[in-house]
Amino acid sequence: MSRRTWAGLGIAAAAAALLLVMQVPHSADTHTRKQASEPVIPNPKQEHISKQRMMAQDIASTDHLTRLDAKQHLTSMLDKLAQARPAQITDYVRTLQKSHDHFTMIIWQDAKKGKREYTTKSSWSAEDRKTLNGYISKAQKSIAQKRPYESPSFKMDGKQYFIIAEPGKSKPNQGVIALMNQRILTEVANHQKKNLRLIPYPKEGKYKVESVHADTLKDITVRTGHDNEKASHFYENEIVVRFRNDPSREDMNRMVSELRAESSRKLGYAYVFHASGMDYGQLKSYFLKNWNPLYVEPHYLYMTNDTVKESTSSLPNVPNDLLFAKYQWNLPAIETNQAWDLSRGSSDIIVGIVDTGVDIGHPDLQGKLLSGYNVITPDSDPIDDVGHGTHVAGIIGAVVNNNEGVAGISWYNNMLPVKALDKSGSGTTYSVAEGIIWAADNGAKVINMSLGNYADSQFLHDAVKYAYDRDVVLVAASGNDNTERPGYPAAYPEVLAVAATDSNMKRASYSNYGDYIDVAAPGTSIASTYPGNQYAALSGTSMASPHVAAMAALIRSRNPDLTNKQVMDIMRSSTVDLGPKGRDKYYGYGQVDIRKALEAAGNSEAPLQFWPQHVQKKMDSVIQKKTP
């Protein structure tokens, strides 16, 4: 069945005529359209230049975020410690530096009691110290004049820093100066080089990774970032096998012995074998010759898919989160503020995040994270050692109205972090499939997958079907290679595929496209949480996908009776049409509109177009209760 056919309403024969007449148009009325022509697709050189500019924009935005966040911390410190004793000030500062180690130095100034300096362990040259003292002197003069101060970025020992200072308000004789380590700018640059595919990713030869053409499985060498769109990466000494019937213990022992396999694992219906002495071609030949499997395929790697307007005072439901008004253009763009009048989420509806893990200690995620699972190291917590999963989690559910950082789309939906990608930012078919199945088995009603590969893996598709059959809404990023080639899991019919737009409601230049795209969402320079109790701006379809996953969670919170298919249909039918009229390969049905989707979802009853399915579901529930 084709993607387009599947996207229509599937109904019982008795209701077919009614529902075919009542299907909702793909998009908003014509007067809401923002552009009428197909986007211009950049060539490889233009794409590279565009991505370089986007990375520079993300770095600049992150610089602004770190400065604003630092200012907020210093202001809060001055308010809390205005009457504090020296020992209390020391305790407060040391606690802050322990949880926020980018505060390299803090100088507490009091005109009556002198100054106290708190510096983490650092080794600077005499020249570096001279540079530092020059900026500190300027900061001290500014505080004496009751004015705040910010220095430009400067380097010491090859690392980037800036000085920021705030004068006291309740006690004008006080002030605080901080030296801020800006290593996050380097982290964002390295992160985006990989996730916007500006460099080959992952590196050939690392983790014994090989690359093949996604269509032919013939060897291919990925030399540039642009080559990624043709390639799929896999482990050279591993194979995924699904047998027609599960092998007996004796059969398994025979296979392990004949292959001299170091390991064999089962997940769902399939097995993964690892044999250092054989490559994929040899393993494939062995199983096809001896065991007549249902399918064999490489053990693919899946990689992250990452690649400003101010709100007005008339905007409803403006949260007090520090970075919202200035940096979170993305939430008003999809009518999130208005949507909060209809639903702010429910803790009963859990969002699974299959990704690199989450910074479980981040203050802007406290109370929103359930105990998740680490597929990579099962005995460990799903800690994020990349940054990607933490950023995705903040978009979905950063704490709202806590006077700190960013606001998430959902106020109350809990999140279930599942670490399926390792510290390189990539994970295997097995780990991603296990992550999906684990999340589905542990209460997730929505799963976000900001990751992908260009190879169609039956093994991964089995895991997706497993979750879909359990009424989970699955959402995935389309990819950042500016290619029409379908990416997986986004292109599976059970998954809602998300493309990215920018602040002008235009297709992001990096965003993949094609007939499988369902909807578009903001994905360019999105401010969100980042490990180390920090905030960063990142671009990519990885950032677009969690907008849609969060919307699905709000819909399911507003109307828990809706099935996953009904939720997905609502999200497709309540968009703002962009690009060519109707559904197109660049925006799908259009950019999501959370308010319209929640209005369509209703409160306690299913929308009219889903009435036959709703009645059937109620009848099934009654029958189930009466069955002994």
XYZ file of C-alpha atoms in Angstrom:
628
model
C 0.000 0.000 0.000
C 1.408 3.377 -0.936
C 2.212 6.145 1.514
C -0.463 8.363 -0.024
C -3.125 5.670 0.214
C -2.208 4.907 3.794
C -2.435 8.580 4.755
C -6.166 8.666 3.956
C -8.837 7.710 6.473
C -9.120 3.929 6.864
C -12.764 3.145 7.747
C -15.269 0.343 7.943
C -17.197 -0.346 4.748
C -20.480 0.838 6.239
C -19.063 4.307 6.899
C -16.920 4.654 3.790
C -19.242 6.866 1.779
C -19.849 9.231 4.671
C -16.199 9.690 5.525
C -14.975 10.055 1.951
C -17.286 13.043 1.618
C -16.201 14.465 4.959
C -12.407 14.210 4.692
C -10.755 17.391 5.888
C -8.735 19.392 3.332
C -4.967 19.072 3.543
C -4.388 22.648 4.581
C -5.715 25.976 5.741
C -7.760 28.289 3.520
C -6.035 29.954 0.605
C -5.732 33.304 2.376
C -3.439 31.752 5.018
C -0.928 30.539 2.432
C 2.526 32.069 2.767
C 4.061 31.073 -0.572
C 2.731 29.668 -3.823
C 5.681 28.215 -5.691
C 8.030 25.323 -5.225
C 11.173 26.101 -3.183
C 14.461 26.471 -5.032
C 16.626 23.443 -4.260
C 20.269 24.480 -3.780
C 23.048 22.629 -5.595
C 25.806 20.971 -3.490
C 28.003 24.084 -3.394
C 25.085 26.351 -2.477
C 23.931 23.836 0.109
C 27.384 23.762 1.723
C 27.546 27.567 1.892
C 24.013 27.713 3.310
C 24.831 25.162 5.993
C 28.014 27.030 6.921
C 25.946 30.185 7.391
C 23.380 28.271 9.424
C 26.087 26.861 11.685
C 27.472 30.378 12.182
C 23.950 31.562 13.034
C 23.544 28.743 15.579
C 26.887 29.633 17.187
C 25.970 33.342 17.347
C 22.551 32.539 18.816
C 24.127 30.212 21.379
C 26.544 32.987 22.356
C 23.562 35.280 23.021
C 21.796 32.527 24.983
C 24.813 31.913 27.231
C 25.185 35.616 27.962
C 21.516 36.075 28.810
C 21.527 32.953 30.983
C 24.669 34.136 32.817
C 23.077 37.549 33.425
C 20.027 35.873 34.935
C 22.165 33.806 37.310
C 24.116 36.854 38.497
C 20.947 38.896 39.022
C 19.388 36.048 40.986
C 22.567 35.693 43.067
C 22.527 39.366 43.998
C 18.865 39.196 45.044
C 19.356 36.082 47.186
C 22.653 37.038 48.830
C 22.112 40.742 49.496
C 22.000 40.139 53.269
C 23.999 36.913 53.359
C 27.018 36.173 55.509
C 30.383 35.392 53.853
C 30.027 31.659 54.558
C 26.600 31.607 52.874
C 27.994 33.391 49.833
C 30.817 30.856 49.598
C 28.396 27.910 49.831
C 26.104 29.395 47.186
C 28.931 30.104 44.735
C 30.574 26.705 45.160
C 27.245 24.948 44.592
C 26.641 27.025 41.465
C 30.113 26.273 40.089
C 29.685 22.563 40.784
C 26.459 22.347 38.784
C 27.403 25.026 36.227
C 31.130 24.529 35.668
C 31.212 27.107 32.872
C 31.278 29.728 35.676
C 35.100 29.599 35.796
C 35.479 32.589 38.131
C 33.053 34.551 40.288
C 34.051 37.749 42.087
C 31.652 38.986 44.777
C 32.183 42.710 45.418
C 30.999 44.642 48.435
C 32.153 48.221 48.888
C 32.018 47.831 52.685
C 33.299 44.243 53.089
C 35.735 43.991 50.198
C 35.733 41.349 47.454
C 35.826 37.558 47.383
C 37.129 35.611 44.377
C 36.082 32.036 43.608
C 38.050 30.422 40.787
C 37.946 26.850 39.510
C 41.256 25.162 38.751
C 42.825 26.840 35.711
C 46.319 27.439 34.339
C 46.761 30.704 32.479
C 49.932 32.339 31.226
C 51.066 35.777 32.366
C 49.832 37.180 29.051
C 46.437 35.550 29.523
C 46.229 36.930 33.060
C 47.002 40.395 31.741
C 44.116 40.114 29.241
C 41.784 38.812 31.962
C 42.684 41.509 34.461
C 42.067 44.173 31.831
C 38.468 43.043 31.357
C 37.939 42.569 35.104
C 39.119 46.136 35.671
C 36.560 47.412 33.152
C 33.860 45.354 34.863
C 34.753 46.746 38.290
C 34.602 50.324 37.006
C 31.218 49.635 35.447
C 29.847 48.218 38.707
C 31.158 51.265 40.581
C 29.075 53.362 38.184
C 26.017 51.110 38.848
C 26.072 49.775 35.292
C 26.180 46.186 33.972
C 29.098 45.078 31.794
C 29.794 42.463 29.113
C 33.136 41.956 27.417
C 33.628 40.606 23.912
C 34.707 36.976 23.652
C 38.436 36.441 24.141
C 40.794 33.470 24.303
C 43.024 32.211 27.089
C 45.015 28.998 26.709
C 43.132 28.324 23.468
C 39.712 28.467 25.157
C 37.049 31.085 24.646
C 35.694 33.220 27.513
C 33.789 36.406 28.263
C 33.396 38.601 31.344
C 29.974 39.669 32.581
C 29.142 41.878 35.558
C 25.949 43.008 37.319
C 25.562 45.735 39.986
C 23.327 45.128 42.987
C 19.873 46.724 43.054
C 18.658 46.318 46.616
C 22.198 47.103 47.875
C 23.942 49.364 45.326
C 27.287 48.911 47.077
C 27.329 45.265 45.933
C 28.075 43.665 42.597
C 29.162 40.383 41.043
C 31.554 39.609 38.180
C 31.822 36.267 36.379
C 34.309 34.774 33.946
C 32.334 32.461 31.648
C 33.883 29.554 29.748
C 32.298 29.385 26.277
C 33.324 25.858 25.311
C 29.683 25.327 24.381
C 30.370 27.331 21.198
C 32.981 24.763 20.143
C 30.609 21.946 21.101
C 27.821 23.443 18.986
C 30.197 23.900 16.042
C 31.394 20.288 16.232
C 27.838 19.064 16.767
C 26.476 20.897 13.747
C 29.333 19.892 11.439
C 28.166 16.329 11.928
C 24.441 16.827 12.152
C 24.193 19.206 9.203
C 26.413 16.733 7.328
C 29.179 19.215 6.632
C 31.705 16.431 7.211
C 31.640 12.658 6.617
C 29.752 11.127 9.521
C 30.554 8.755 11.123
C 34.193 8.424 10.086
C 35.104 5.419 7.949
C 37.082 2.857 9.895
C 35.816 3.974 13.294
C 33.943 1.237 15.158
C 34.677 -0.966 12.095
C 32.053 0.952 10.131
C 31.662 0.467 6.379
C 29.524 2.459 3.951
C 27.373 1.208 1.097
C 25.148 2.819 -1.500
C 21.688 2.911 0.060
C 20.033 1.440 -3.054
C 22.541 -1.097 -4.390
C 24.497 -1.931 -1.178
C 27.670 -1.605 -3.279
C 30.740 -0.210 -1.507
C 30.959 3.580 -1.385
C 33.511 5.859 0.249
C 32.114 8.917 2.002
C 34.687 11.650 1.433
C 32.549 14.765 1.884
C 29.476 15.763 3.839
C 27.447 15.782 0.616
C 28.231 12.090 0.024
C 26.136 11.193 3.077
C 22.893 11.366 1.104
C 23.944 8.369 -1.027
C 25.386 6.270 1.762
C 24.228 4.004 4.519
C 26.679 2.952 7.203
C 26.831 -0.477 8.802
C 29.039 -2.695 10.956
C 31.240 -4.771 8.681
C 31.379 -7.908 10.881
C 27.687 -8.083 11.771
C 24.452 -9.231 10.136
C 20.750 -9.070 10.996
C 18.801 -12.259 10.276
C 15.115 -13.048 10.553
C 14.400 -16.750 10.265
C 11.165 -18.239 8.962
C 10.937 -20.157 12.229
C 12.881 -19.484 15.400
C 15.985 -21.699 15.485
C 16.344 -24.284 18.227
C 19.101 -24.074 20.811
C 21.002 -26.737 18.878
C 20.680 -24.725 15.661
C 21.912 -21.595 17.408
C 24.895 -23.441 18.836
C 25.712 -24.760 15.354
C 25.552 -21.262 13.813
C 27.718 -19.719 16.517
C 30.242 -22.529 16.133
C 30.385 -22.449 12.321
C 30.669 -18.662 12.231
C 33.017 -18.530 15.209
C 30.695 -15.779 16.342
C 31.594 -13.741 19.400
C 27.953 -12.873 20.054
C 24.372 -13.416 18.953
C 21.414 -11.362 20.154
C 17.692 -11.531 19.625
C 15.301 -8.588 19.574
C 11.688 -9.018 18.588
C 11.710 -11.367 15.626
C 15.288 -10.946 14.423
C 18.819 -11.925 15.452
C 22.111 -10.051 15.230
C 25.327 -12.047 14.822
C 28.854 -10.679 15.262
C 31.799 -12.614 13.827
C 35.161 -10.832 13.642
C 36.524 -13.315 11.116
C 33.801 -12.691 8.511
C 32.565 -9.599 6.704
C 28.952 -8.900 5.809
C 29.191 -10.562 2.401
C 30.494 -13.790 3.895
C 27.894 -13.770 6.656
C 25.109 -13.170 4.142
C 26.323 -16.021 1.931
C 26.450 -18.388 4.901
C 22.879 -17.745 6.053
C 21.336 -17.741 2.568
C 23.056 -21.013 1.726
C 22.368 -22.882 4.965
C 19.302 -21.498 6.692
C 16.791 -20.083 4.141
C 16.023 -16.964 6.226
C 13.062 -14.658 5.701
C 15.552 -11.824 5.263
C 19.134 -10.814 5.973
C 20.459 -7.281 6.011
C 23.419 -5.243 7.284
C 23.424 -3.969 10.861
C 22.950 -0.311 9.983
C 23.937 2.783 11.908
C 21.441 5.594 12.561
C 22.651 9.127 13.101
C 21.213 12.275 14.627
C 19.322 14.642 12.330
C 20.149 18.066 13.701
C 21.354 20.286 11.392
C 14.570 35.498 15.458
C 11.389 36.914 15.946
C 10.301 38.546 19.232
C 6.820 37.858 20.562
C 4.540 40.831 21.136
C 2.918 41.892 24.372
C -0.503 41.014 22.922
C 0.431 37.344 22.598
C -1.621 35.209 25.024
C -0.022 32.837 27.527
C 3.438 34.370 27.464
C 5.550 32.318 29.905
C 8.119 33.990 32.128
C 10.952 31.709 30.995
C 13.967 33.930 30.477
C 14.735 33.037 26.855
C 11.173 32.701 25.579
C 10.283 36.207 24.398
C 13.587 36.918 22.702
C 14.629 33.570 21.229
C 11.746 31.099 20.997
C 10.225 32.351 17.734
C 9.293 28.758 16.972
C 6.474 28.423 19.506
C 4.345 31.408 18.396
C 4.992 30.358 14.774
C 2.881 27.214 15.276
C 0.334 28.888 17.586
C 1.569 27.147 20.701
C 0.587 30.020 23.010
C -3.024 29.974 21.852
C -3.055 26.190 22.013
C -2.217 26.253 25.723
C -5.771 27.502 26.346
C -6.968 24.111 25.071
C -4.354 21.746 26.484
C -1.098 21.968 28.360
C -0.590 18.245 28.444
C -1.140 15.449 30.933
C 1.297 13.368 32.951
C -0.674 10.291 31.835
C 0.570 10.688 28.261
C 4.271 9.811 28.105
C 6.636 10.876 25.323
C 9.473 8.477 24.574
C 12.680 10.083 23.276
C 14.843 7.550 21.434
C 18.072 9.491 21.133
C 21.452 10.102 22.805
C 19.960 10.211 26.304
C 19.129 13.300 28.367
C 20.957 15.438 30.931
C 18.808 14.205 33.828
C 20.199 16.864 36.159
C 19.320 19.860 33.991
C 17.285 22.323 36.120
C 14.932 23.117 33.226
C 13.927 19.441 32.905
C 13.366 18.675 36.585
C 10.138 16.828 37.344
C 9.534 16.035 33.678
C 11.815 12.995 33.209
C 10.884 9.436 34.083
C 13.463 6.713 34.689
C 14.440 5.730 31.172
C 16.702 3.103 29.673
C 20.252 2.962 28.350
C 20.346 0.521 25.435
C 24.082 1.079 24.950
C 25.013 0.333 28.593
C 21.946 -1.213 30.257
C 23.305 -0.914 33.800
C 23.791 2.858 33.460
C 21.378 5.779 33.427
C 20.490 7.208 29.987
C 22.930 10.118 30.356
C 23.430 12.329 27.316
C 27.102 12.502 26.292
C 26.379 14.234 22.969
C 23.886 17.044 23.659
C 21.376 16.068 20.998
C 18.832 14.259 23.191
C 18.877 16.986 25.847
C 18.115 19.599 23.184
C 15.244 17.499 21.813
C 13.824 16.975 25.324
C 13.810 20.708 26.039
C 11.796 21.433 22.896
C 9.188 18.903 23.975
C 8.953 19.582 27.672
C 11.303 22.102 29.317
C 9.680 23.383 32.508
C 7.381 26.334 31.800
C 7.098 29.466 33.973
C 10.109 28.772 36.190
C 11.870 32.067 35.362
C 14.698 30.093 33.797
C 15.841 29.127 30.320
C 13.305 28.022 27.740
C 9.676 26.928 27.678
C 8.745 23.495 26.393
C 5.701 22.915 24.201
C 4.176 20.595 26.796
C 3.729 21.765 30.369
C 2.791 18.440 31.949
C 3.586 15.467 29.702
C 6.341 13.334 31.196
C 9.267 12.240 29.047
C 10.914 8.822 28.879
C 14.580 9.110 27.829
C 15.942 6.116 25.903
C 19.645 6.200 25.041
C 19.949 4.304 21.744
C 22.767 6.416 20.228
C 26.291 6.345 21.669
C 28.816 9.103 22.337
C 29.601 9.338 18.613
C 25.970 10.318 18.002
C 25.175 7.101 16.136
C 23.486 3.817 16.977
C 22.825 0.475 15.356
C 19.633 -0.934 13.933
C 19.518 -3.172 16.987
C 19.909 -0.371 19.522
C 17.342 1.884 17.833
C 14.890 -1.007 17.428
C 15.376 -2.032 21.055
C 14.853 1.565 22.136
C 11.561 1.806 20.230
C 10.283 -1.508 21.604
C 11.359 -0.664 25.159
C 9.629 2.725 25.037
C 6.430 1.141 23.674
C 6.507 -1.536 26.380
C 7.094 1.020 29.132
C 4.192 3.376 28.625
C 5.160 5.750 25.811
C 2.121 6.876 23.808
C 4.280 9.082 21.564
C 7.855 8.339 20.444
C 10.186 10.909 18.908
C 13.040 9.696 16.680
C 15.362 12.505 15.598
C 17.648 10.086 13.759
C 17.850 8.278 10.438
C 19.563 6.259 7.723
C 18.897 5.844 4.004
C 18.682 2.044 4.057
C 15.240 0.436 4.393
C 15.787 -2.041 7.235
C 13.116 -4.699 7.681
C 14.441 -5.233 11.202
C 13.834 -1.604 12.153
C 10.491 -1.638 10.364
C 9.434 -4.613 12.479
C 10.163 -2.577 15.617
C 8.218 0.389 14.247
C 5.248 -1.864 13.461
C 5.483 -3.344 16.956
C 5.080 0.104 18.516
C 2.445 1.239 16.024
C 0.353 -1.883 16.702
C 0.388 -0.869 20.358
C -1.221 2.481 19.527
C 1.943 4.586 19.736
C 2.265 7.757 17.633
C 5.705 7.622 16.005
C 7.365 10.822 14.759
C 10.725 11.069 12.959
C 13.041 13.634 11.379
C 13.416 13.462 7.593
C 17.172 14.271 7.524
C 19.530 17.116 6.699
C 21.100 16.223 3.341
C 18.835 18.323 1.082
C 17.930 15.157 -0.818
C 14.756 13.554 -2.113
C 16.009 10.127 -1.111
C 13.668 8.622 1.530
C 15.208 8.359 4.987
C 14.222 5.784 7.583
C 12.455 5.443 9.949
C 10.736 8.651 8.733
C 9.624 7.087 5.407
C 7.864 4.104 6.974
C 4.079 4.459 6.572
C 3.530 4.026 10.321
C 5.718 7.064 11.071
C 4.907 10.768 10.731
C 7.776 12.255 8.697
C 8.786 15.830 9.571
C 10.600 18.376 7.378
C 12.057 21.646 8.708
C 11.143 25.294 8.136
C 12.805 28.562 9.136
C 11.451 31.672 10.870
C 10.050 32.925 7.541
C 7.920 29.776 7.173
C 10.061 28.635 4.251
C 11.682 25.280 3.668
C 15.022 25.046 5.494
C 17.775 24.652 2.909
C 19.139 21.498 4.569
C 15.796 19.713 4.951
C 15.217 16.457 3.076
C 12.079 16.275 0.948
C 9.988 13.765 -0.954
C 6.548 12.217 -1.270
C 6.856 10.614 2.160
C 6.960 13.964 4.021
C 3.839 14.429 6.149
C 4.270 17.833 7.800
C 6.811 20.569 8.411
C 7.785 22.296 11.658
C 10.295 24.931 12.823
C 13.852 23.592 12.792
C 16.259 26.509 12.326
C 18.197 28.057 15.238
C 15.942 26.529 17.870
C 16.832 27.470 21.451
C 16.671 24.612 23.951
C 18.342 22.869 26.862
C 21.898 21.546 26.570
C 24.090 19.420 28.877
C 25.969 21.135 31.690
C 22.883 23.147 32.698
C 23.277 25.279 29.601
C 21.257 26.349 26.550
C 22.116 26.198 22.865
C 20.589 27.062 19.496
C 20.705 24.196 16.980
C 19.307 23.689 13.489
C 18.070 20.533 11.805
C 15.079 18.318 11.168
C 16.028 16.822 14.557
C 14.738 20.065 16.043
C 11.578 20.051 13.896
C 10.519 16.513 14.833
C 10.052 17.116 18.607
C 7.681 20.009 17.860
C 5.382 17.472 16.225
C 5.902 14.814 18.904
C 4.974 17.366 21.576
C 1.877 18.339 19.577
C 0.853 14.668 19.421
C 1.212 14.464 23.207
C -1.024 17.524 23.676
C -3.640 16.039 21.331
C -3.632 12.719 23.189
C -3.830 14.613 26.502
C -6.884 16.541 25.298
C -8.646 13.510 23.860
C -7.245 10.172 25.109
C -9.904 8.261 23.128
C -8.185 8.987 19.810
C -6.152 6.211 18.224
C -2.644 6.828 16.953
C -3.914 6.883 13.372
C -6.565 9.458 14.262
C -3.976 11.660 15.966
C -1.737 11.506 12.893
C -4.645 12.334 10.573
C -5.551 15.342 12.720
C -1.982 16.631 12.575
C -1.934 16.310 8.781
C -5.331 17.923 8.250
C -4.861 20.953 10.525
C -1.763 22.450 8.925
C -1.012 25.804 7.300
C -0.454 25.100 3.610
C 2.947 26.181 2.319
C 4.594 25.809 -1.079
C 2.587 24.375 -4.007
C -1.146 24.154 -3.283
C -2.170 21.046 -1.388
C 0.183 18.319 -0.326
C 3.682 18.607 -1.781
C 7.041 16.947 -1.336
C 8.658 19.881 0.473
C 6.190 20.592 3.294
C 3.897 17.565 3.131
C 0.455 18.798 4.123
C 1.982 22.026 5.477
C 3.401 23.502 8.663
C 1.801 22.221 11.843
C -0.621 24.415 13.773
C -1.064 23.212 17.346
C -4.128 25.329 18.127
C -6.036 24.088 15.087
C -5.030 20.506 15.820
C -6.275 20.707 19.398
C -9.537 22.293 18.260
C -9.997 19.393 15.832
C -9.187 16.867 18.534
C -12.025 18.033 20.737
C -12.187 17.549 24.473
C -14.133 14.458 25.447
C -15.590 13.229 22.165
C -13.887 12.251 18.941
C -14.118 14.645 15.966
C -17.024 13.974 13.596
C -14.819 12.572 10.835
C -13.710 9.836 13.257
C -17.210 9.082 14.566
C -17.544 5.484 13.230
C -14.143 4.451 14.635
C -14.969 6.185 17.917
C -18.251 4.309 18.271
C -16.565 1.024 17.386
C -13.890 1.633 20.013
C -16.558 2.361 22.656
C -18.457 -0.797 21.683
C -15.298 -2.885 21.893
C -14.629 -1.448 25.343
C -18.148 -2.344 26.537
C -17.893 -5.863 25.091
C -14.519 -6.373 26.738
C -15.928 -5.347 30.127
C -18.906 -7.711 29.795
C -16.822 -10.670 28.601
C -16.169 -13.019 31.571
